[in-house]
mmCIF file of C-alpha atoms in Angstrom:
data_model
loop_
_atom_site.group_PDB
_atom_site.id
_atom_site.type_symbol
_atom_site.label_atom_id
_atom_site.label_comp_id
_atom_site.label_asym_id
_atom_site.label_seq_id
_atom_site.Cartn_x
_atom_site.Cartn_y
_atom_site.Cartn_z
ATOM 1 C CA UNK A 9 31.024 -12.787 -32.729
ATOM 2 C CA UNK A 10 27.948 -14.916 -32.086
ATOM 3 C CA UNK A 11 24.721 -14.235 -33.968
ATOM 4 C CA UNK A 12 21.235 -15.607 -33.289
ATOM 5 C CA UNK A 13 18.768 -15.898 -36.168
ATOM 6 C CA UNK A 14 15.380 -16.107 -34.462
ATOM 7 C CA UNK A 15 12.300 -16.747 -36.529
ATOM 8 C CA UNK A 16 9.921 -19.130 -38.247
ATOM 9 C CA UNK A 17 10.225 -21.243 -41.399
ATOM 10 C CA UNK A 18 11.772 -18.371 -43.371
ATOM 11 C CA UNK A 19 14.702 -18.556 -40.957
ATOM 12 C CA UNK A 20 14.717 -22.319 -40.399
ATOM 13 C CA UNK A 21 14.664 -22.881 -44.146
ATOM 14 C CA UNK A 22 11.559 -24.989 -44.762
ATOM 15 C CA UNK A 23 12.365 -27.810 -47.198
ATOM 16 C CA UNK A 24 15.985 -26.749 -47.725
ATOM 17 C CA UNK A 25 19.035 -28.870 -46.752
ATOM 18 C CA UNK A 26 20.623 -27.550 -43.543
ATOM 19 C CA UNK A 27 23.957 -26.490 -45.092
ATOM 20 C CA UNK A 28 22.118 -24.418 -47.735
ATOM 21 C CA UNK A 29 19.828 -22.275 -45.578
ATOM 22 C CA UNK A 30 20.717 -18.607 -45.250
ATOM 23 C CA UNK A 31 21.964 -18.714 -41.610
ATOM 24 C CA UNK A 32 24.380 -21.532 -42.542
ATOM 25 C CA UNK A 33 25.502 -19.695 -45.673
ATOM 26 C CA UNK A 34 25.910 -16.521 -43.601
ATOM 27 C CA UNK A 35 28.182 -18.349 -41.161
ATOM 28 C CA UNK A 36 30.305 -19.612 -44.032
ATOM 29 C CA UNK A 37 30.541 -16.189 -45.653
ATOM 30 C CA UNK A 38 31.426 -14.249 -42.504
ATOM 31 C CA UNK A 39 33.149 -16.707 -40.177
ATOM 32 C CA UNK A 40 30.643 -15.859 -37.440
ATOM 33 C CA UNK A 41 29.145 -18.392 -35.050
ATOM 34 C CA UNK A 42 25.519 -18.368 -36.238
ATOM 35 C CA UNK A 43 22.683 -20.121 -34.404
ATOM 36 C CA UNK A 44 19.618 -20.909 -36.488
ATOM 37 C CA UNK A 45 16.743 -20.557 -34.045
ATOM 38 C CA UNK A 46 14.063 -20.761 -36.684
ATOM 39 C CA UNK A 47 11.168 -23.161 -36.146
ATOM 40 C CA UNK A 48 8.701 -24.087 -38.874
ATOM 41 C CA UNK A 49 5.257 -22.735 -38.033
ATOM 42 C CA UNK A 50 6.392 -20.661 -35.059
ATOM 43 C CA UNK A 51 4.666 -17.437 -34.043
ATOM 44 C CA UNK A 52 6.184 -14.265 -32.649
ATOM 45 C CA UNK A 53 4.795 -15.280 -29.255
ATOM 46 C CA UNK A 54 6.705 -18.547 -29.519
ATOM 47 C CA UNK A 55 9.819 -16.662 -30.578
ATOM 48 C CA UNK A 56 9.541 -14.408 -27.542
ATOM 49 C CA UNK A 57 9.102 -17.343 -25.160
ATOM 50 C CA UNK A 58 12.065 -19.212 -26.661
ATOM 51 C CA UNK A 59 14.328 -16.188 -26.520
ATOM 52 C CA UNK A 60 13.522 -15.573 -22.861
ATOM 53 C CA UNK A 61 14.069 -19.223 -21.907
ATOM 54 C CA UNK A 62 17.198 -20.004 -23.938
ATOM 55 C CA UNK A 63 20.345 -19.650 -21.882
ATOM 56 C CA UNK A 64 22.579 -19.465 -24.963
ATOM 57 C CA UNK A 65 21.115 -16.040 -25.751
ATOM 58 C CA UNK A 66 23.278 -14.566 -22.998
ATOM 59 C CA UNK A 67 26.413 -15.302 -25.030
ATOM 60 C CA UNK A 68 25.184 -13.707 -28.272
ATOM 61 C CA UNK A 69 26.356 -10.376 -29.611
ATOM 62 C CA UNK A 70 23.510 -9.777 -32.065
ATOM 63 C CA UNK A 71 20.184 -11.260 -33.149
ATOM 64 C CA UNK A 72 18.255 -11.093 -36.414
ATOM 65 C CA UNK A 73 14.553 -11.127 -35.503
ATOM 66 C CA UNK A 74 12.004 -12.062 -38.177
ATOM 67 C CA UNK A 75 8.504 -13.482 -38.028
ATOM 68 C CA UNK A 76 4.801 -12.721 -38.062
ATOM 69 C CA UNK A 77 3.162 -14.472 -40.990
ATOM 70 C CA UNK A 78 2.081 -17.492 -38.971
ATOM 71 C CA UNK A 79 0.446 -15.293 -36.328
ATOM 72 C CA UNK A 80 -1.501 -13.435 -39.010
ATOM 73 C CA UNK A 81 -2.482 -16.590 -40.910
ATOM 74 C CA UNK A 82 -3.840 -18.052 -37.662
ATOM 75 C CA UNK A 83 -6.016 -14.971 -37.123
ATOM 76 C CA UNK A 84 -3.924 -12.895 -34.713
ATOM 77 C CA UNK A 85 -4.297 -9.146 -34.904
ATOM 78 C CA UNK A 86 -1.398 -7.126 -36.266
ATOM 79 C CA UNK A 87 -1.100 -5.298 -32.939
ATOM 80 C CA UNK A 88 -0.228 -8.570 -31.195
ATOM 81 C CA UNK A 89 2.565 -9.249 -33.674
ATOM 82 C CA UNK A 90 3.919 -5.721 -33.256
ATOM 83 C CA UNK A 91 3.847 -6.043 -29.466
ATOM 84 C CA UNK A 92 5.762 -9.324 -29.556
ATOM 85 C CA UNK A 93 8.426 -8.000 -31.912
ATOM 86 C CA UNK A 94 8.785 -4.837 -29.843
ATOM 87 C CA UNK A 95 9.163 -7.006 -26.727
ATOM 88 C CA UNK A 96 11.869 -9.036 -28.485
ATOM 89 C CA UNK A 97 13.762 -5.852 -29.293
ATOM 90 C CA UNK A 98 13.526 -4.765 -25.666
ATOM 91 C CA UNK A 99 14.642 -8.206 -24.450
ATOM 92 C CA UNK A 100 17.693 -7.903 -26.708
ATOM 93 C CA UNK A 101 18.534 -4.493 -25.288
ATOM 94 C CA UNK A 102 18.123 -5.840 -21.757
ATOM 95 C CA UNK A 103 20.508 -8.736 -22.528
ATOM 96 C CA UNK A 104 23.002 -6.378 -24.255
ATOM 97 C CA UNK A 105 22.380 -8.085 -27.588
ATOM 98 C CA UNK A 106 22.212 -5.903 -30.694
ATOM 99 C CA UNK A 107 18.801 -6.443 -32.355
ATOM 100 C CA UNK A 108 18.516 -6.428 -36.137
ATOM 101 C CA UNK A 109 15.080 -6.469 -37.725
ATOM 102 C CA UNK A 110 14.568 -8.941 -40.539
ATOM 103 C CA UNK A 111 12.168 -7.610 -43.177
ATOM 104 C CA UNK A 112 10.511 -10.769 -44.591
ATOM 105 C CA UNK A 113 10.570 -11.638 -48.274
ATOM 106 C CA UNK A 114 7.522 -10.689 -50.358
ATOM 107 C CA UNK A 115 4.799 -13.259 -50.903
ATOM 108 C CA UNK A 116 4.650 -14.494 -54.497
ATOM 109 C CA UNK A 117 1.226 -15.491 -55.807
ATOM 110 C CA UNK A 118 -0.103 -18.043 -56.276
ATOM 111 C CA UNK A 119 0.849 -19.548 -52.916
ATOM 112 C CA UNK A 120 0.925 -23.337 -53.196
ATOM 113 C CA UNK A 121 1.896 -24.146 -49.600
ATOM 114 C CA UNK A 122 -0.793 -26.730 -48.690
ATOM 115 C CA UNK A 123 -1.098 -26.006 -44.958
ATOM 116 C CA UNK A 124 -2.625 -22.587 -45.691
ATOM 117 C CA UNK A 125 -5.679 -24.024 -47.442
ATOM 118 C CA UNK A 126 -8.011 -23.468 -44.457
ATOM 119 C CA UNK A 127 -6.697 -20.000 -43.553
ATOM 120 C CA UNK A 128 -7.589 -16.475 -44.666
ATOM 121 C CA UNK A 129 -4.479 -15.977 -46.758
ATOM 122 C CA UNK A 130 -5.646 -12.704 -48.333
ATOM 123 C CA UNK A 131 -6.127 -11.128 -44.892
ATOM 124 C CA UNK A 132 -2.767 -12.452 -43.696
ATOM 125 C CA UNK A 133 -0.950 -11.118 -46.768
ATOM 126 C CA UNK A 134 -2.498 -7.647 -46.403
ATOM 127 C CA UNK A 135 -1.534 -7.481 -42.721
ATOM 128 C CA UNK A 136 1.936 -8.838 -43.572
ATOM 129 C CA UNK A 137 2.480 -5.888 -45.889
ATOM 130 C CA UNK A 138 1.460 -3.506 -43.075
ATOM 131 C CA UNK A 139 3.888 -5.325 -40.765
ATOM 132 C CA UNK A 140 6.726 -4.800 -43.235
ATOM 133 C CA UNK A 141 6.069 -1.051 -43.315
ATOM 134 C CA UNK A 142 5.898 -0.924 -39.514
ATOM 135 C CA UNK A 143 9.181 -2.817 -39.162
ATOM 136 C CA UNK A 144 10.910 -0.233 -41.305
ATOM 137 C CA UNK A 145 9.421 2.566 -39.184
ATOM 138 C CA UNK A 146 10.491 0.791 -35.990
ATOM 139 C CA UNK A 147 14.032 0.463 -37.307
ATOM 140 C CA UNK A 148 14.111 4.164 -38.140
ATOM 141 C CA UNK A 149 12.572 5.294 -34.836
ATOM 142 C CA UNK A 150 15.023 3.270 -32.720
ATOM 143 C CA UNK A 151 18.050 3.492 -35.041
ATOM 144 C CA UNK A 152 18.028 -0.284 -35.495
ATOM 145 C CA UNK A 153 19.792 -2.068 -38.304
ATOM 146 C CA UNK A 154 17.483 -3.963 -40.623
ATOM 147 C CA UNK A 155 18.159 -6.890 -42.912
ATOM 148 C CA UNK A 156 15.815 -6.052 -45.753
ATOM 149 C CA UNK A 157 15.223 -9.370 -47.468
ATOM 150 C CA UNK A 158 12.090 -7.869 -49.020
ATOM 151 C CA UNK A 159 14.052 -5.175 -50.826
ATOM 152 C CA UNK A 160 16.567 -7.543 -52.408
ATOM 153 C CA UNK A 161 13.788 -9.883 -53.634
ATOM 154 C CA UNK A 162 11.845 -6.912 -55.017
ATOM 155 C CA UNK A 163 14.919 -5.717 -56.906
ATOM 156 C CA UNK A 164 15.189 -9.118 -58.578
ATOM 157 C CA UNK A 165 11.459 -9.015 -59.312
ATOM 158 C CA UNK A 166 11.631 -5.557 -60.890
ATOM 159 C CA UNK A 167 14.616 -6.524 -63.016
ATOM 160 C CA UNK A 168 13.002 -9.782 -64.102
ATOM 161 C CA UNK A 169 9.709 -8.116 -65.017
ATOM 162 C CA UNK A 170 11.466 -5.393 -66.969
ATOM 163 C CA UNK A 171 13.312 -8.019 -68.979
ATOM 164 C CA UNK A 172 10.235 -10.199 -69.384
ATOM 165 C CA UNK A 173 11.898 -12.964 -67.353
ATOM 166 C CA UNK A 174 9.395 -13.915 -64.657
ATOM 167 C CA UNK A 175 11.137 -17.274 -64.215
ATOM 168 C CA UNK A 176 14.139 -15.612 -62.560
ATOM 169 C CA UNK A 177 11.941 -14.269 -59.751
ATOM 170 C CA UNK A 178 9.864 -17.444 -59.507
ATOM 171 C CA UNK A 179 13.066 -19.461 -59.014
ATOM 172 C CA UNK A 180 13.628 -17.706 -55.683
ATOM 173 C CA UNK A 181 10.607 -19.550 -54.192
ATOM 174 C CA UNK A 182 9.492 -23.102 -53.563
ATOM 175 C CA UNK A 183 5.789 -22.391 -52.994
ATOM 176 C CA UNK A 184 5.221 -18.637 -53.094
ATOM 177 C CA UNK A 185 5.877 -18.262 -49.383
ATOM 178 C CA UNK A 186 9.220 -19.973 -48.716
ATOM 179 C CA UNK A 187 12.567 -19.283 -50.328
ATOM 180 C CA UNK A 188 14.266 -21.813 -52.597
ATOM 181 C CA UNK A 189 17.977 -22.575 -52.394
ATOM 182 C CA UNK A 190 18.562 -19.664 -54.785
ATOM 183 C CA UNK A 191 16.470 -17.467 -52.511
ATOM 184 C CA UNK A 192 18.517 -18.492 -49.483
ATOM 185 C CA UNK A 193 21.718 -17.544 -51.297
ATOM 186 C CA UNK A 194 20.257 -14.084 -51.908
ATOM 187 C CA UNK A 195 19.143 -13.795 -48.270
ATOM 188 C CA UNK A 196 22.584 -14.795 -47.000
ATOM 189 C CA UNK A 197 24.213 -12.173 -49.215
ATOM 190 C CA UNK A 198 21.919 -9.465 -47.849
ATOM 191 C CA UNK A 199 22.464 -10.526 -44.237
ATOM 192 C CA UNK A 200 26.243 -10.626 -44.741
ATOM 193 C CA UNK A 201 26.197 -7.150 -46.247
ATOM 194 C CA UNK A 202 24.448 -5.760 -43.155
ATOM 195 C CA UNK A 203 26.381 -7.816 -40.588
ATOM 196 C CA UNK A 204 29.717 -6.648 -41.918
ATOM 197 C CA UNK A 205 28.722 -3.150 -40.874
ATOM 198 C CA UNK A 206 27.958 -4.114 -37.262
#
């Protein structure tokens, strides 16, 4: 089985060695052929264009689709992001590729990623939360599988807060926006759990 992981820096694994990003760990855990089609800074429009143009997509059996924060941080309306993700789902169906919706990890404040300094981060984060809720509704409406990275991070957060151990949750991030190596391990575990049911 061949799996495409299409997304932005959360999929590429910003700042993380290539063998330790979640798509690589997922390949090792499942024996699948996994293509990491994440690009740092990419938008859902870029994801859609790349998917349509990439010939290797025709050989894939499934695709995990995840993105949107960059669009929102750059000022795009939420409706544009929704339209692009919906188009990606339809493109998958058209190519006979099973689409899985990636639910992005929660943002941890404060965000220290320097490239966001000139952007309206508060607006982007609020819209990002709305996107997460919409993705879950889309998955339910179309009976799509979802890889809920948000849920597994939130479970760690709740457990850590209950035990007064904020450091456990903080260790899942490098800058409040991107996952650390520990975060990528958690993401790979969640993806493997879902993929094994495909």
